[in-house]
Backbone as JSON, one array per atom type, in Angstrom:
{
  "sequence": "XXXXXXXXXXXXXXXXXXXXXXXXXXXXXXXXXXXXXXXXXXXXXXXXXXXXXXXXXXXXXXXXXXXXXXXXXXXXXXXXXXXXXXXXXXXXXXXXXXXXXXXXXXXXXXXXXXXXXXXXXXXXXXXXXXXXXXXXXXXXXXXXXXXXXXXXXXXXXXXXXXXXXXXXXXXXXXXXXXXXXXXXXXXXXXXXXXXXXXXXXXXXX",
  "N": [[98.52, 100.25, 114.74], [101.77, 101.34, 113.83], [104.74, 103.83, 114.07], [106.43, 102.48, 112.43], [105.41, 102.03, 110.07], [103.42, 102.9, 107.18], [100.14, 104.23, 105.69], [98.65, 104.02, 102.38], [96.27, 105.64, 100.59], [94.18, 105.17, 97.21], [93.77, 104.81, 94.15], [92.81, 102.87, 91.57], [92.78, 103.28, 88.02], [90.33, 101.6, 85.7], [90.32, 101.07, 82.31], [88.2, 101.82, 79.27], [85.87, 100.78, 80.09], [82.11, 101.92, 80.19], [80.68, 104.08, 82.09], [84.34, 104.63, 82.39], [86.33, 102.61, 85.17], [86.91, 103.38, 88.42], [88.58, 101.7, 91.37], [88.84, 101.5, 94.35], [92.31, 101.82, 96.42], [93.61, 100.06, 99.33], [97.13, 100.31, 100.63], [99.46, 98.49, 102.85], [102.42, 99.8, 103.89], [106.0, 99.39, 104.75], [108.76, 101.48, 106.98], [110.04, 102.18, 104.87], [108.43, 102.49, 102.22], [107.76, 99.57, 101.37], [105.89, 97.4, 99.59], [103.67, 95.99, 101.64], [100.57, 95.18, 102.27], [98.04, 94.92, 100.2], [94.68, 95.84, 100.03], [91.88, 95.77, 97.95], [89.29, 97.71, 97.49], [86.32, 96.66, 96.54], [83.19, 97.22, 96.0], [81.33, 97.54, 94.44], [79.06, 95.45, 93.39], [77.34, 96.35, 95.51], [77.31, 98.68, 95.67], [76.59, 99.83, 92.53], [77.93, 101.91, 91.53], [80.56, 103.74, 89.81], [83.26, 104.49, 92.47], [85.62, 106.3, 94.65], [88.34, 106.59, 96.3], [88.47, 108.83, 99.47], [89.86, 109.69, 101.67], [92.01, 109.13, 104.43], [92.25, 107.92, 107.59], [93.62, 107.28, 111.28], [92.52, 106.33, 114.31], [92.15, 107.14, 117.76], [92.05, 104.62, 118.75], [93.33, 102.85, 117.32], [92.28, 101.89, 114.97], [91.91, 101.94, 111.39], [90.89, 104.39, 109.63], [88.92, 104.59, 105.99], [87.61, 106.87, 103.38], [85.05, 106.16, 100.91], [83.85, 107.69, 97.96], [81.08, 108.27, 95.72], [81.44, 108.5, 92.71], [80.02, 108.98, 90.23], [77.12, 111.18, 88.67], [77.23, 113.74, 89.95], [75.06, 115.67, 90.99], [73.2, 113.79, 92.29], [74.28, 112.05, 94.27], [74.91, 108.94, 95.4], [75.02, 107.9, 98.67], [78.27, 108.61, 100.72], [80.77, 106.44, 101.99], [82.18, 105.14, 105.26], [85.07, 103.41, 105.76], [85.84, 100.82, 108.14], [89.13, 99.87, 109.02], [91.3, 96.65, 110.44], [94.67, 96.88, 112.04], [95.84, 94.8, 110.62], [94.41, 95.7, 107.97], [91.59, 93.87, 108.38], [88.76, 93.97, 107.11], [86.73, 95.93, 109.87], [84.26, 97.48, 109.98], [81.29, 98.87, 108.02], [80.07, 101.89, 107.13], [77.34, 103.71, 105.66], [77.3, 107.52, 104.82], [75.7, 110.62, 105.08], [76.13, 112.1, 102.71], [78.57, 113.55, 100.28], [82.2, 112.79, 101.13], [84.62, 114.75, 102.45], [86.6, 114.8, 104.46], [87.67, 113.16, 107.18], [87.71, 113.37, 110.66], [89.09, 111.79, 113.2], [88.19, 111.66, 116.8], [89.19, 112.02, 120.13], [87.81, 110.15, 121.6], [86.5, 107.76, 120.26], [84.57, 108.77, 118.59], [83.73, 110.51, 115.36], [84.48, 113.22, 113.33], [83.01, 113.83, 110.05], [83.32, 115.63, 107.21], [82.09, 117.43, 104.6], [80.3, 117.07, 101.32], [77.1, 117.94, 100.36], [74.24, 117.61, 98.4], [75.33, 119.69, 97.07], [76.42, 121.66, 99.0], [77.8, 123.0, 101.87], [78.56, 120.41, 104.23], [78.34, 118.89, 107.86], [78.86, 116.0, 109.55], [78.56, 114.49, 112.93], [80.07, 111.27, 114.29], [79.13, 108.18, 115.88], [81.38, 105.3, 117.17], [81.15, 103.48, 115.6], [80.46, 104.55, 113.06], [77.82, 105.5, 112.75], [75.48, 108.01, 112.45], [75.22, 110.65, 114.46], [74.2, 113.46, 115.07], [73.97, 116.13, 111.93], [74.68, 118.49, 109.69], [74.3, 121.64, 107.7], [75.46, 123.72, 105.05], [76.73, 126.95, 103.66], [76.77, 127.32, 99.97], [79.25, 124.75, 98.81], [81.94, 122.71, 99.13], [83.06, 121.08, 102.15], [86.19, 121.42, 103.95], [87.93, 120.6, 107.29], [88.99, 121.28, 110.66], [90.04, 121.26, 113.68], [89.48, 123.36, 116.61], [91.68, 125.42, 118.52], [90.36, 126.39, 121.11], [88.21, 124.57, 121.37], [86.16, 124.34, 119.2], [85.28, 124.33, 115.72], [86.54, 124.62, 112.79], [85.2, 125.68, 109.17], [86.07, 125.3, 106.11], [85.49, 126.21, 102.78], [84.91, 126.95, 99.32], [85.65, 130.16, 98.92], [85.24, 130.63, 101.31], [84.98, 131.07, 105.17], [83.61, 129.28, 107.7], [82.88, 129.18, 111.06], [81.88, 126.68, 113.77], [79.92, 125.51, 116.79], [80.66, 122.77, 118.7], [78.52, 121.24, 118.13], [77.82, 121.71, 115.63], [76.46, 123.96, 115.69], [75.94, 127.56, 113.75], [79.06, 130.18, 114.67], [80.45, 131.81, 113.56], [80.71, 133.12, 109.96], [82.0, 134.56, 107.32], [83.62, 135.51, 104.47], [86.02, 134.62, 101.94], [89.05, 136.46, 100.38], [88.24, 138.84, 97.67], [88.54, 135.93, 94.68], [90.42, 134.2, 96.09], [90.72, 130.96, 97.35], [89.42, 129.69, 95.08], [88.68, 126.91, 94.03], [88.51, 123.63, 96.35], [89.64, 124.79, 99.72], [92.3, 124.05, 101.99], [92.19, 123.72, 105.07], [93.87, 124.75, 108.06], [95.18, 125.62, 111.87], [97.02, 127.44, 113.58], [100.09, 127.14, 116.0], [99.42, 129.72, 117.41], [96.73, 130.27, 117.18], [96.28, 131.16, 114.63], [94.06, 131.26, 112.09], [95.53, 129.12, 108.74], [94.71, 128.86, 105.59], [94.97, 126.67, 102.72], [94.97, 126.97, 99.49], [93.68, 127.86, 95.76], [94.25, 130.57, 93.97], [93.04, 132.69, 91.75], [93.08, 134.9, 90.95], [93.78, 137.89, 88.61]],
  "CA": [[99.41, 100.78, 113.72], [102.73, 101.63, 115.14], [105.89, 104.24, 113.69], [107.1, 101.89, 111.25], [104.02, 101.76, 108.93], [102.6, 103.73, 106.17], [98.82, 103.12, 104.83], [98.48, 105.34, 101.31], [94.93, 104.91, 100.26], [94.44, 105.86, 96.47], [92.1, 104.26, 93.08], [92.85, 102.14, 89.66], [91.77, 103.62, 86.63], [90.17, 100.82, 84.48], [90.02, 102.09, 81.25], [87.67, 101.11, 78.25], [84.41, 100.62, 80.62], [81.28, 102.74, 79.87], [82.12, 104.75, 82.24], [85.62, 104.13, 82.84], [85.66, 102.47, 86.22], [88.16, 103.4, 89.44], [88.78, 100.77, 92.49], [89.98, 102.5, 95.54], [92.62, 100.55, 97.17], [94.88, 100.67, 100.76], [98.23, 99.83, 100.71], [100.37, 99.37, 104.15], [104.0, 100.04, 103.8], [106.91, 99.13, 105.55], [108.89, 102.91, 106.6], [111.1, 102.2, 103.57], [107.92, 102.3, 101.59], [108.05, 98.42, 100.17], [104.04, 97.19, 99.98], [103.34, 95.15, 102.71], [99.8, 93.87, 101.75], [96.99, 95.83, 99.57], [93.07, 95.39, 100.18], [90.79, 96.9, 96.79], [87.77, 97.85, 98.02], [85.07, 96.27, 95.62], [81.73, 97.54, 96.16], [80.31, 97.43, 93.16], [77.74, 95.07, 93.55], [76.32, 96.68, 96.45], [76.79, 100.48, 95.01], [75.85, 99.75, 91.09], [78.09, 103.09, 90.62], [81.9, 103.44, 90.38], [83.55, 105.62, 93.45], [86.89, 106.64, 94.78], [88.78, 106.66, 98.06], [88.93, 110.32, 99.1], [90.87, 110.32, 102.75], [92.29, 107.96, 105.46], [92.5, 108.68, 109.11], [94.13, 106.83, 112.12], [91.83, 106.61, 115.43], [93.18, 106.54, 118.63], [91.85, 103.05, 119.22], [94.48, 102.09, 116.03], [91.74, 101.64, 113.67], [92.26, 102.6, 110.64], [89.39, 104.75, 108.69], [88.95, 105.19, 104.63], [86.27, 107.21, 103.43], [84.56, 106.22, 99.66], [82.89, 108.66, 97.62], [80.42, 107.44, 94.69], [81.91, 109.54, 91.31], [79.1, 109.38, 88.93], [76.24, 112.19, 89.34], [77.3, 114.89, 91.35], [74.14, 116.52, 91.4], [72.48, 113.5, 92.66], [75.33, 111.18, 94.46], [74.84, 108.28, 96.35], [75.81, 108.14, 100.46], [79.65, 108.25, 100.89], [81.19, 105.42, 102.96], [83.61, 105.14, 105.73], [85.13, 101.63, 105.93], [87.28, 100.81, 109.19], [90.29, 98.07, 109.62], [92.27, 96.48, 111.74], [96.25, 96.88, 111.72], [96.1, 93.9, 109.48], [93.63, 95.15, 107.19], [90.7, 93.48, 107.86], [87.74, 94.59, 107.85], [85.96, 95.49, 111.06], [82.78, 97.64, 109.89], [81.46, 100.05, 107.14], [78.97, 102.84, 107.6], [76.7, 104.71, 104.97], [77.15, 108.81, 105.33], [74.45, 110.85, 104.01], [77.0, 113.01, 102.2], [80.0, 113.23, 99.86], [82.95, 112.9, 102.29], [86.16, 115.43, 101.99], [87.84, 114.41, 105.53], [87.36, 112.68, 108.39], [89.0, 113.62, 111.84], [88.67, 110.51, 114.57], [88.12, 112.59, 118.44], [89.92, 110.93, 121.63], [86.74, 109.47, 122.34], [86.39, 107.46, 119.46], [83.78, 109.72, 117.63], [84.4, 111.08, 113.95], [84.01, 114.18, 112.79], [83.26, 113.86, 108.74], [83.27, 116.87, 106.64], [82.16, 117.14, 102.64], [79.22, 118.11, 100.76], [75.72, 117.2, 100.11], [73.28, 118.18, 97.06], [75.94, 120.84, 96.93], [76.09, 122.49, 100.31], [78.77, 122.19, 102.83], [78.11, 119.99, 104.98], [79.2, 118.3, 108.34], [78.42, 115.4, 110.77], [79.29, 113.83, 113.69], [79.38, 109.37, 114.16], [79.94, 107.22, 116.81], [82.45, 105.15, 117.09], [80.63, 103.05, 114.56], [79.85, 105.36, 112.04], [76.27, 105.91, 113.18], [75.25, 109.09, 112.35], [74.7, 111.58, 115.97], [73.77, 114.45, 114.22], [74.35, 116.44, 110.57], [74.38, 119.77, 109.63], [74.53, 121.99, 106.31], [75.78, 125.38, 105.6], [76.35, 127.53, 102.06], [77.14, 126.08, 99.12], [80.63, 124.37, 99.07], [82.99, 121.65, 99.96], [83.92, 121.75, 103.29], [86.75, 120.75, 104.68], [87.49, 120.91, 108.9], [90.44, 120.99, 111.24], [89.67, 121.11, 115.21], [90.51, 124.71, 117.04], [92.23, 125.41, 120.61], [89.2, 126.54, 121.7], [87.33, 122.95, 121.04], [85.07, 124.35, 118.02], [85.16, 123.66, 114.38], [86.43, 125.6, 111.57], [85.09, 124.76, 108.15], [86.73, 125.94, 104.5], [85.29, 125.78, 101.54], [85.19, 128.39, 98.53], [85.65, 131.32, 99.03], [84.14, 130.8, 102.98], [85.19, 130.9, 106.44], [82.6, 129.16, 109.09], [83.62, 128.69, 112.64], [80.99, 126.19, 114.47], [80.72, 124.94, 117.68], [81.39, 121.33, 118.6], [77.91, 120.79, 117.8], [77.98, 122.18, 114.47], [75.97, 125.47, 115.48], [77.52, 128.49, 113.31], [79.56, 130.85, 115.66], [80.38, 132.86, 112.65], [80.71, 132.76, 108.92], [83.31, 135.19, 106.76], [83.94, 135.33, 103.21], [87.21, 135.14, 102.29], [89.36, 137.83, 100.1], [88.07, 138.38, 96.31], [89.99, 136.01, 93.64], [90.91, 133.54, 96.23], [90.31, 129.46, 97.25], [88.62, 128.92, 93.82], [89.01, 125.71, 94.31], [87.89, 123.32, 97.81], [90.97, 124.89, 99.78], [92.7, 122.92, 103.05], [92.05, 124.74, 106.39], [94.6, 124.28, 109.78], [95.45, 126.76, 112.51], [98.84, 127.15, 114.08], [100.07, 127.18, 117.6], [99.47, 131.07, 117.84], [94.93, 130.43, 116.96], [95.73, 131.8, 113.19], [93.93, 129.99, 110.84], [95.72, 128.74, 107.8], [94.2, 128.53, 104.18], [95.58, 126.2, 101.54], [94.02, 126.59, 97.98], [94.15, 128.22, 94.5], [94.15, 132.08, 94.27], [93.06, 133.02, 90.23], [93.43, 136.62, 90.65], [95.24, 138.71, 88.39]],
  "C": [[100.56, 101.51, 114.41], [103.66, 102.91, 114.18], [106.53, 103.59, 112.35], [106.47, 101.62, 110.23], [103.45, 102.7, 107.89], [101.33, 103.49, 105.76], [98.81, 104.21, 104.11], [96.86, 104.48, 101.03], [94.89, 105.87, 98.31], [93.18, 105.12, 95.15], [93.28, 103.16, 91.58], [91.97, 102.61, 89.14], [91.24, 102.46, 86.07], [89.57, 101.39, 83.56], [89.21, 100.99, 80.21], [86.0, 100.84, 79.15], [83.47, 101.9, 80.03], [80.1, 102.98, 81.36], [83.2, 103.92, 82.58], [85.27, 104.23, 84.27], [86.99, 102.65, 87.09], [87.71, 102.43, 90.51], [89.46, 101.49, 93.23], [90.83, 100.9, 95.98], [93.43, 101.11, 98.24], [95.91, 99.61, 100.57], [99.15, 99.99, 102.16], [101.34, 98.91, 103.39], [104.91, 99.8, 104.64], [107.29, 100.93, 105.82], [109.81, 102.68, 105.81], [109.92, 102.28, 102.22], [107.55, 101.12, 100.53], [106.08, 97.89, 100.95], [104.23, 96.37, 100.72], [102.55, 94.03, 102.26], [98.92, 95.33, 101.4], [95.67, 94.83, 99.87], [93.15, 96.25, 99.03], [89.74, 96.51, 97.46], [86.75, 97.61, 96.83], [84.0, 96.12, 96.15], [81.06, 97.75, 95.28], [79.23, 97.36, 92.91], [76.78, 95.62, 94.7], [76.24, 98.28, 96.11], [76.19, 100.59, 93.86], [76.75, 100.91, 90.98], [79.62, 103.15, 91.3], [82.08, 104.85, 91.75], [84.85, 105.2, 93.62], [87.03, 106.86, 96.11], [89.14, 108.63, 98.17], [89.67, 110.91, 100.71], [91.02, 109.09, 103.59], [92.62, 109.33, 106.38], [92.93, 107.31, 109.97], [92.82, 107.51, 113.43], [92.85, 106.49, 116.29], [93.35, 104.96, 119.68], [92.9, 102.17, 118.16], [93.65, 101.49, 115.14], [92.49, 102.41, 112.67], [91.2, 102.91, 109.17], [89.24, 105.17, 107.08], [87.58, 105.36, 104.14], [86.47, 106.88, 101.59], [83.73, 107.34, 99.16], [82.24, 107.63, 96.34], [80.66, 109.09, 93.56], [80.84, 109.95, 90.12], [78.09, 110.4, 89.63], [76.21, 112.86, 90.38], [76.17, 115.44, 91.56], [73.53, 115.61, 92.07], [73.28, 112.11, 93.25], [74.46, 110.24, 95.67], [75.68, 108.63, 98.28], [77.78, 107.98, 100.25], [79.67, 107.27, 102.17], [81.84, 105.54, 103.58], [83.4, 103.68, 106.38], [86.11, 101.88, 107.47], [87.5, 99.38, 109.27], [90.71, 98.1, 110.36], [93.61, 97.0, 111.45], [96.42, 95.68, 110.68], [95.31, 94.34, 108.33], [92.74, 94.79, 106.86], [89.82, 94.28, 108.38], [86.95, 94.73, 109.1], [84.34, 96.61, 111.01], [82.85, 98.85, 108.65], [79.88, 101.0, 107.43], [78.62, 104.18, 106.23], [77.0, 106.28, 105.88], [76.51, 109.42, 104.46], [75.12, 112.38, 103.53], [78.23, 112.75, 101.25], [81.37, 113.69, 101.1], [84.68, 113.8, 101.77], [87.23, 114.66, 103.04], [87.47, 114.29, 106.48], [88.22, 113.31, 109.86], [87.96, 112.88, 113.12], [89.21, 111.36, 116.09], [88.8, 111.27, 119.1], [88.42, 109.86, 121.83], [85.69, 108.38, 121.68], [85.0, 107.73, 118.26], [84.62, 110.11, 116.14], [83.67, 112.1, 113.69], [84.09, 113.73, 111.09], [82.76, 115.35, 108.1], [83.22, 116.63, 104.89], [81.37, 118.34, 102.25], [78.03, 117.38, 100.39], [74.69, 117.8, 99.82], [74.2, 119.7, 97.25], [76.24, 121.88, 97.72], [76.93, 122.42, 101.16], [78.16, 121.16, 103.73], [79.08, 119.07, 106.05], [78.8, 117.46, 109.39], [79.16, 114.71, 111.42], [78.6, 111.88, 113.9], [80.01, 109.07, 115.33], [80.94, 106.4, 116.54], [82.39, 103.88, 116.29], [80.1, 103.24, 113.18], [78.55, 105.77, 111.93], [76.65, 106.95, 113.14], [74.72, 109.94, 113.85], [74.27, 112.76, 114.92], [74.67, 114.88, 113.06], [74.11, 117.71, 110.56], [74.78, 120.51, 108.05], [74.43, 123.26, 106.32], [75.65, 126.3, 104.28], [76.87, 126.63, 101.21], [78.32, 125.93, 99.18], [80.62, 122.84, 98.99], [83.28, 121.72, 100.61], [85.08, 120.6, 103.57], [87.32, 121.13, 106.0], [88.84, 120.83, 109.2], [89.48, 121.63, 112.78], [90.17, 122.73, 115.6], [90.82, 124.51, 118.39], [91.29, 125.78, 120.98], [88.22, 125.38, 121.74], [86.16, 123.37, 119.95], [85.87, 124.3, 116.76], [85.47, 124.64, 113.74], [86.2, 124.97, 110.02], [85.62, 125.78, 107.17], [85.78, 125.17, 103.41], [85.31, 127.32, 100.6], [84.87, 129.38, 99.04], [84.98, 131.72, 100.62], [84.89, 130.48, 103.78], [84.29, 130.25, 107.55], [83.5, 128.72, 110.38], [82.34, 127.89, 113.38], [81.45, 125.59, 116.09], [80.79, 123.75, 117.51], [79.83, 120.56, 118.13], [77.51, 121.01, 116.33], [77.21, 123.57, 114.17], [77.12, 126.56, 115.04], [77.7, 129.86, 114.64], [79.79, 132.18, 114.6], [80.97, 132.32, 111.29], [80.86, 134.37, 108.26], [83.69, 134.73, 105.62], [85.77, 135.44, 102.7], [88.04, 136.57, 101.19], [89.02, 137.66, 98.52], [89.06, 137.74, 95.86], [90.19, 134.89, 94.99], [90.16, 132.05, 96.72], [89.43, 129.16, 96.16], [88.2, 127.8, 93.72], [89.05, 125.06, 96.0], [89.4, 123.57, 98.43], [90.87, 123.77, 101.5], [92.44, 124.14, 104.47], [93.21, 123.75, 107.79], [95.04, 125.71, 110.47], [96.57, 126.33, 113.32], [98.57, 127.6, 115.45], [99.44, 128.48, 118.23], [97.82, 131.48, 117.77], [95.03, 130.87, 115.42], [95.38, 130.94, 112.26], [94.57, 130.31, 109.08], [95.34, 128.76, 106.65], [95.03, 128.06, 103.22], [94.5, 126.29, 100.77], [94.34, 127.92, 96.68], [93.2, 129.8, 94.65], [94.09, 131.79, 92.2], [92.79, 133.89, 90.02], [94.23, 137.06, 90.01], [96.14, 139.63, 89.17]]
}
């Protein structure tokens, strides 16, 4: 995948089903944004339950990774998926994760960190460069989502929480954050200077 490319990954509503059913699909783009070529991911028959695309990532092998979630029964959800293509598109493998998936982040070494939630809990594991599961781990309740630190360990976000792990997912420390704020699963990144970031919804008066 080179500079001149876009891939948006995103869903179709179909409406009138019982439930109404979404199709994730990937679109590459020219950089003028004109569609290239779209894949829909139809898994249907092998999930029985509709789901939704919920992040893309770029490796540094030039795959290109989109993670599925399964939408019906949050309390009791099927595995989330991460599919990987080529630069054209096609498929080159897909891998059960024993979790709902927020965000992937593909290591130099073609490892993946995935980050979500599972039976309601943060949770976060690491895959080979196949999506095989190396180990998993689970923390308070949440959504997590991850970003890498200068130090080489892990920071995870989810409501109202701070964890810092190391690279194996042991916690280093765990920090609430300020009443009244991330209500909602917020975005975590840290800037050149080590300060970490928080995107998300403050509903404090």
């Amino acid at each position: 995948m080179d500079a001149q490319h876009i891939i948006a990954v995103g869903d179709y509503l179909f409406y009138g089903g019982n439930p109404e059913r979404y199709l994730p699909f990937i679109h590459l783009l020219d950089a003028q944004g004109n569609l290239l070529k779209e894949v829909k991911v139809d898994l249907t028959p092998t999930l029985n339950k509709d789901y939704f695309a919920s992040d893309v990532a770029l490796t540094a092998q030039g795959s290109i990774l989109v993670s599925i979630n399964n939408s019906q029964n949050p309390q009791n959800p099927l595995p989330g998926k991460i599919l990987s293509y080529d630069s054209d598109l096609d498929l080159q493998w897909s891998a059960d994760i024993p979790g709902q998936i927020l965000q992937m982040i593909p290591l130099a070494d073609g490892t993946i960190l995935v980050s979500g939630s599972k039976n309601s809990v943060m949770f976060l594991c690491k895959t080979d460069a196949t999506g095989a599961v190396l180990w998993e781990k689970t923390y308070e309740n949440g959504f997590a989502c991850a970003t890498l630190t200068q130090d080489g360990n892990i920071m995870l976000a989810s409501i109202g929480r701070l964890i810092k792990v190391d690279p194996e997912g042991v916690v280093l420390w765990s920090r609430a954050g300020a009443p009244g704020f991330w209500q909602d699963t917020p975005w975590v990144t840290e800037d050149q200077d080590g300060n970490i970031l928080v995107i998300g919804t403050n509903t404090a008066n």
